[in-house]
Short mmCIF file of C-alpha atoms in Angstrom, two decimals:
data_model
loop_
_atom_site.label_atom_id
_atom_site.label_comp_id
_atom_site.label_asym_id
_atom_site.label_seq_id
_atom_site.Cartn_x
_atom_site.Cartn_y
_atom_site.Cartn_z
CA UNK C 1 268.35 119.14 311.26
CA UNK C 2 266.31 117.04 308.74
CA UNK C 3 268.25 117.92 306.04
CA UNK C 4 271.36 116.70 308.05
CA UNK C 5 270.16 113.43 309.01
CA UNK C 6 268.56 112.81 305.35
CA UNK C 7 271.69 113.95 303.77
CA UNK C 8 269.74 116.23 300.90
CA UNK C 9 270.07 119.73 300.59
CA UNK C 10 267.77 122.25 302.31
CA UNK C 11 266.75 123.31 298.47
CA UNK C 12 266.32 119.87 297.52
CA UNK C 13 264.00 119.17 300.80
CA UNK C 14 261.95 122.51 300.25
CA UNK C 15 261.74 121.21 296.29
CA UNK C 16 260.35 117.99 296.98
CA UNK C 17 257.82 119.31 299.64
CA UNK C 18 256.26 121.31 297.14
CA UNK C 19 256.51 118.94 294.55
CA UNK C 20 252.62 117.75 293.66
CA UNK C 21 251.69 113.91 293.56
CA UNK C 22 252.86 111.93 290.85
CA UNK C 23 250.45 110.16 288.76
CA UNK C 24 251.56 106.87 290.30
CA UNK C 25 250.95 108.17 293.56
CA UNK C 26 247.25 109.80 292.41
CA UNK C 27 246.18 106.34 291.15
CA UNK C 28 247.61 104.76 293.95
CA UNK C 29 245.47 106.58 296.26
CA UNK C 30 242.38 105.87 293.62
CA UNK C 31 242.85 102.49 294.04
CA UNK C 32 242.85 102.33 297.82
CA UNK C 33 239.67 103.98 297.96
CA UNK C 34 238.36 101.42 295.98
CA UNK C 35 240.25 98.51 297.94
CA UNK C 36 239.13 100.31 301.09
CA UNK C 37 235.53 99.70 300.03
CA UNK C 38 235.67 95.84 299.25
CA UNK C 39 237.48 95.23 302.54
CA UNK C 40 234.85 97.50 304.76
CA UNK C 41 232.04 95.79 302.40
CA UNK C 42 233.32 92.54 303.39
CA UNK C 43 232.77 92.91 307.25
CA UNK C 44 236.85 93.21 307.15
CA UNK C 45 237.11 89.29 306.45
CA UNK C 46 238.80 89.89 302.55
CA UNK C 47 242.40 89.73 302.25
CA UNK C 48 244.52 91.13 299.19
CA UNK C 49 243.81 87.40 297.30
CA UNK C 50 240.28 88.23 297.17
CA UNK C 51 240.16 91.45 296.90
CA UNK C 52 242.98 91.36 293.89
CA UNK C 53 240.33 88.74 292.80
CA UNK C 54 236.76 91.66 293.02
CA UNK C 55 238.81 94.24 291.56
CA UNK C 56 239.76 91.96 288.38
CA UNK C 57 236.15 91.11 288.17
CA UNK C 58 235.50 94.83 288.28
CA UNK C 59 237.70 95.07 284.93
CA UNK C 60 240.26 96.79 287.57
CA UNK C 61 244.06 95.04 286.14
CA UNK C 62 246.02 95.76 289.23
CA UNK C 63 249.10 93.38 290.66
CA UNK C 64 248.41 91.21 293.13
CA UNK C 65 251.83 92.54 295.39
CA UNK C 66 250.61 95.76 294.44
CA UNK C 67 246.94 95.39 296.30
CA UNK C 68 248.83 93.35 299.45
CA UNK C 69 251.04 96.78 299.41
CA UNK C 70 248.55 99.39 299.35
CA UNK C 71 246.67 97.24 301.91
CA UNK C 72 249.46 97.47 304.44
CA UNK C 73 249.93 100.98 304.38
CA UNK C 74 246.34 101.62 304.97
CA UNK C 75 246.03 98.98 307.79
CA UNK C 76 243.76 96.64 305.99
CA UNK C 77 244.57 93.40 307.22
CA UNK C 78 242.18 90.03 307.44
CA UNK C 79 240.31 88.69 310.60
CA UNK C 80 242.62 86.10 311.63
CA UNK C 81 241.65 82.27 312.39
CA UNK C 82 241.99 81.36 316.19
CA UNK C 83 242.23 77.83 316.13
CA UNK C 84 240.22 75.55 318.65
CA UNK C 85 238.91 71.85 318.27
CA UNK C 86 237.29 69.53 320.84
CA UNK C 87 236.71 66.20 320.55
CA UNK C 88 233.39 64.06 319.23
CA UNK C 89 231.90 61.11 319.93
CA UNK C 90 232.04 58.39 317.55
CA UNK C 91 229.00 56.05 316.48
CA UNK C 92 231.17 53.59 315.17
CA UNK C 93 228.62 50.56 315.99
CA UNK C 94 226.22 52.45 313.59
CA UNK C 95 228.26 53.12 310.47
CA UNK C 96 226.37 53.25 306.99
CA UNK C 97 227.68 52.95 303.80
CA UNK C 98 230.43 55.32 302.61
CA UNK C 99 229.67 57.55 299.51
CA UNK C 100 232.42 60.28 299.30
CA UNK C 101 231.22 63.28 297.72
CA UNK C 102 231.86 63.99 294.31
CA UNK C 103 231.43 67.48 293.50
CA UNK C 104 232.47 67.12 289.21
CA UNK C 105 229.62 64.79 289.20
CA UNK C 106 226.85 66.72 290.28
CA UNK C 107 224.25 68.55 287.96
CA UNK C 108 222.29 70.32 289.61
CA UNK C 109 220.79 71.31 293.34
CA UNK C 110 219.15 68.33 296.13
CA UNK C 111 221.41 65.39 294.41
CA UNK C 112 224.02 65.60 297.68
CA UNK C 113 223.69 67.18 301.38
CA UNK C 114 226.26 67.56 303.99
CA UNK C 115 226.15 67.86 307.38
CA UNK C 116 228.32 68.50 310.36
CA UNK C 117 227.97 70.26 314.14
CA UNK C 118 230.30 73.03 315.21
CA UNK C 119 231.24 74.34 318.99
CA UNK C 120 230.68 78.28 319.44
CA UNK C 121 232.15 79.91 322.73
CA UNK C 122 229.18 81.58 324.81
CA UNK C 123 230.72 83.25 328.34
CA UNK C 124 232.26 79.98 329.99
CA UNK C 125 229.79 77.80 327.50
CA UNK C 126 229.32 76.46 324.33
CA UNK C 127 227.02 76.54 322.42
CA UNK C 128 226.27 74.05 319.07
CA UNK C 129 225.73 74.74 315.79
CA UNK C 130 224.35 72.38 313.35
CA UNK C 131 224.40 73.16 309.62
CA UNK C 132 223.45 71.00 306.11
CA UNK C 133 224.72 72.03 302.74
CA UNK C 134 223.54 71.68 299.17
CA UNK C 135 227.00 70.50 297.36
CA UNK C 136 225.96 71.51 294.09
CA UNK C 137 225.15 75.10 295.11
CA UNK C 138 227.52 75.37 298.47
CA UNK C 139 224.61 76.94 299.83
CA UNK C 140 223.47 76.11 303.68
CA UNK C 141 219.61 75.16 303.39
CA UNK C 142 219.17 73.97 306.96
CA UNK C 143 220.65 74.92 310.46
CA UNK C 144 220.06 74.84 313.94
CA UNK C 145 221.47 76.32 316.97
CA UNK C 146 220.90 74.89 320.57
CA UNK C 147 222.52 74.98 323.94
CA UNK C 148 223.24 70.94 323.81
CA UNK C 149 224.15 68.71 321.70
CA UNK C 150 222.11 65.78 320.63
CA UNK C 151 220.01 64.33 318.21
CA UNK C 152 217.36 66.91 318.18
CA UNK C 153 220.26 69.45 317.12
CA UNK C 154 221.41 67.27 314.01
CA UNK C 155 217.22 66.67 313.73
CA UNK C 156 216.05 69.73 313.67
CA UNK C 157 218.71 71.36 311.23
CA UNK C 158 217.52 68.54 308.60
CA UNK C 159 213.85 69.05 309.03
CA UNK C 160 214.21 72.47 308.41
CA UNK C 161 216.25 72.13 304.90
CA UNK C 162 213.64 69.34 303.93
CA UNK C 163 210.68 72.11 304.34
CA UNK C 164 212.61 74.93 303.01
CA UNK C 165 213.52 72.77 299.75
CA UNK C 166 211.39 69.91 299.94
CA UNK C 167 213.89 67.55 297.91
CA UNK C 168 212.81 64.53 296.33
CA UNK C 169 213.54 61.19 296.90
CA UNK C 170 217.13 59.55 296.35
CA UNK C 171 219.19 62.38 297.79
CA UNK C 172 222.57 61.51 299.35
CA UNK C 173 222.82 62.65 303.12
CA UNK C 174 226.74 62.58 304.35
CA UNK C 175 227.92 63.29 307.59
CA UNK C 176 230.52 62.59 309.78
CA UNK C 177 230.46 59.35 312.51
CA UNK C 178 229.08 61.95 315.14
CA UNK C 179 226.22 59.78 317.17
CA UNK C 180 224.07 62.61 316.68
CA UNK C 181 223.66 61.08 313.04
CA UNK C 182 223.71 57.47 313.91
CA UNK C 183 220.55 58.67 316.20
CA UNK C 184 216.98 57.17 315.72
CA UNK C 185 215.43 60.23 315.55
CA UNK C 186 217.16 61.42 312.44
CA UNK C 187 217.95 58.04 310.67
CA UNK C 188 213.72 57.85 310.84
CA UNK C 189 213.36 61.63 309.39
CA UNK C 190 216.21 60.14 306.48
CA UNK C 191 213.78 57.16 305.70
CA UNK C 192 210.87 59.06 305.93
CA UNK C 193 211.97 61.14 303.19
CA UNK C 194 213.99 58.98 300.68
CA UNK C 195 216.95 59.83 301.51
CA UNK C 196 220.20 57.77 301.30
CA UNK C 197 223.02 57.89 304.47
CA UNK C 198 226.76 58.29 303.74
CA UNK C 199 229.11 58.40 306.57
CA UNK C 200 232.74 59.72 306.45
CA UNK C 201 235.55 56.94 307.20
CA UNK C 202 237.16 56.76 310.23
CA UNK C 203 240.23 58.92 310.71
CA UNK C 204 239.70 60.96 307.08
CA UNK C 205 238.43 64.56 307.41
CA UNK C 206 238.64 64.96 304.02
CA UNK C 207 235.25 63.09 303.28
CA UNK C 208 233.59 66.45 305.17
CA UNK C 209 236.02 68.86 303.61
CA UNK C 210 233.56 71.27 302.77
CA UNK C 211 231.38 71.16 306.20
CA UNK C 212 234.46 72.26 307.42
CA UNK C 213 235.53 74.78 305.61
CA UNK C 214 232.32 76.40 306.18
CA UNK C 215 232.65 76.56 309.82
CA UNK C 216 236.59 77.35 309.13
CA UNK C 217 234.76 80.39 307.07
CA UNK C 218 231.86 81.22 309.32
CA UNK C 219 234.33 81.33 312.36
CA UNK C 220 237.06 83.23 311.05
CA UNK C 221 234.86 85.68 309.18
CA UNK C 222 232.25 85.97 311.59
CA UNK C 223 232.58 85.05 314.99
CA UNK C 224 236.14 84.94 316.61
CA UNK C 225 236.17 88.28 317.03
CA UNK C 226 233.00 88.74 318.60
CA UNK C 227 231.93 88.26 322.15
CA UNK C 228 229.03 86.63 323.45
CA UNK C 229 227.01 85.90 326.38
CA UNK C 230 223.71 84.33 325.42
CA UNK C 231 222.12 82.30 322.90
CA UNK C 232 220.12 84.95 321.31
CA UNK C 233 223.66 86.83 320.26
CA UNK C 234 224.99 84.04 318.42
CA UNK C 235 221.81 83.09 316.49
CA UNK C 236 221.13 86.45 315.38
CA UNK C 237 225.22 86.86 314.70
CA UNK C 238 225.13 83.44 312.51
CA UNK C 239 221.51 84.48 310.80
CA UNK C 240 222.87 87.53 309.46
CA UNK C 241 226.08 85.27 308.17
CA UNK C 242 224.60 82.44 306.62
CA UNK C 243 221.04 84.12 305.34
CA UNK C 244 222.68 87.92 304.23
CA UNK C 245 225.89 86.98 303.58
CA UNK C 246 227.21 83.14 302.87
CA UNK C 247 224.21 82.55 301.01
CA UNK C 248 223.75 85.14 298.80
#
């Protein structure tokens, strides 16, 4: 009946079932194995660009439609983004000075620090995630994660970064026009320490491009496909993120 429907002889059928691998197919099934391990290593966030991208910097010279390929067929697919914004408020009465970041320019670590505050689902709640990062390396030296959103959020994430890298005086702080950073609590913790405000201009994300492709990162990677019902979930979810993996 197979035979029929394929339109091969039964001989032919019988010949190819018994036929062994070819060496494409042996290396083929080599090289998901080692595909297999990447994605699983990644927490299932790496799609074929980067891992085409860890198996060339494994000295592993593979096609890129090749890897997207042998991903399909063993089910390997990306965590998604699930898109969700919500409004903030805007300090507009205390805007500072505009320095857009300028990544070719830096040299070396505490020269420029950016800030921003997220919104993670908890049951029917939010909760708020504040986060600074060192341009030079990318890395996140200071966050905080509270059930409301205020100054002490945006406050507390800076203080932290300050005593984990103690940076000296001079160093740029840019945010967005969130009133959490137009507060006097942190605007005193800024002068305290020498450092010099930058807010983003009104009506251009791009001046906070990479605060938010963190959180695009952390959420897609990390949280979107996780539930949660208390605090304590998503701060030991978003430790193990930023501390084991983002940062290292």
């Amino acid at each position: 009946m197979m035979c029929r429907v394929l339109n091969v002889s039964r001989s032919g059928y019988y010949a190819w079932q018994g036929r062994p691998p070819s060496a494409r197919a042996l290396k083929d099934r080599q090289l998901t194995g080692r595909i297999r391990k990447l994605y699983f290593g990644s927490d299932e966030v790496y799609g074929s660009p980067r891992i085409h991208r860890l198996l060339a910097q494994g000295g592993i010279r593979v096609g890129r439609k090749r890897v997207a390929r042998l991903m399909r067929r063993a089910g390997l697919f990306a965590k998604s983004k699930r898109r969700f914004r919500l409004k903030t408020h805007v300090a507009d009465k205390y805007l500072v000075e505009h320095r857009r970041p300028n990544v070719a320019a830096l040299t070396r670590r505490n020269q420029f620090w950016v800030a921003d505050i997220t919104y993670i689902r908890s049951g029917s709640q939010y909760a708020y995630l504040a986060a600074v990062m060192d341009l030079f390396s990318r890395q996140i030296v200071g966050w905080h994660l509270s059930a409301q959103r205020n100054a002490q959020l945006a406050t507390l994430a800076l203080v932290r970064a300050i005593a984990a890298h103690r940076p000296p005086p001079g160093v740029i702080f840019h945010s967005d026009r969130g009133i959490e950073y137009a507060s006097y609590a942190l605007r005193t913790t800024l002068t305290t320490h020498g450092f010099v405000q930058s807010m983003s201009r009104r009506g251009n994300c791009y001046d906070n491009a990479h605060m938010e492709s963190f959180f695009h990162s952390l959420k897609t990677e990390c949280l979107n496909h996780c539930r949660f019902n208390r605090l304590e979930q998503i701060q030991a979810r978003v430790f193990q993120y930023i501390e084991a993996f983002y940062n290292t």
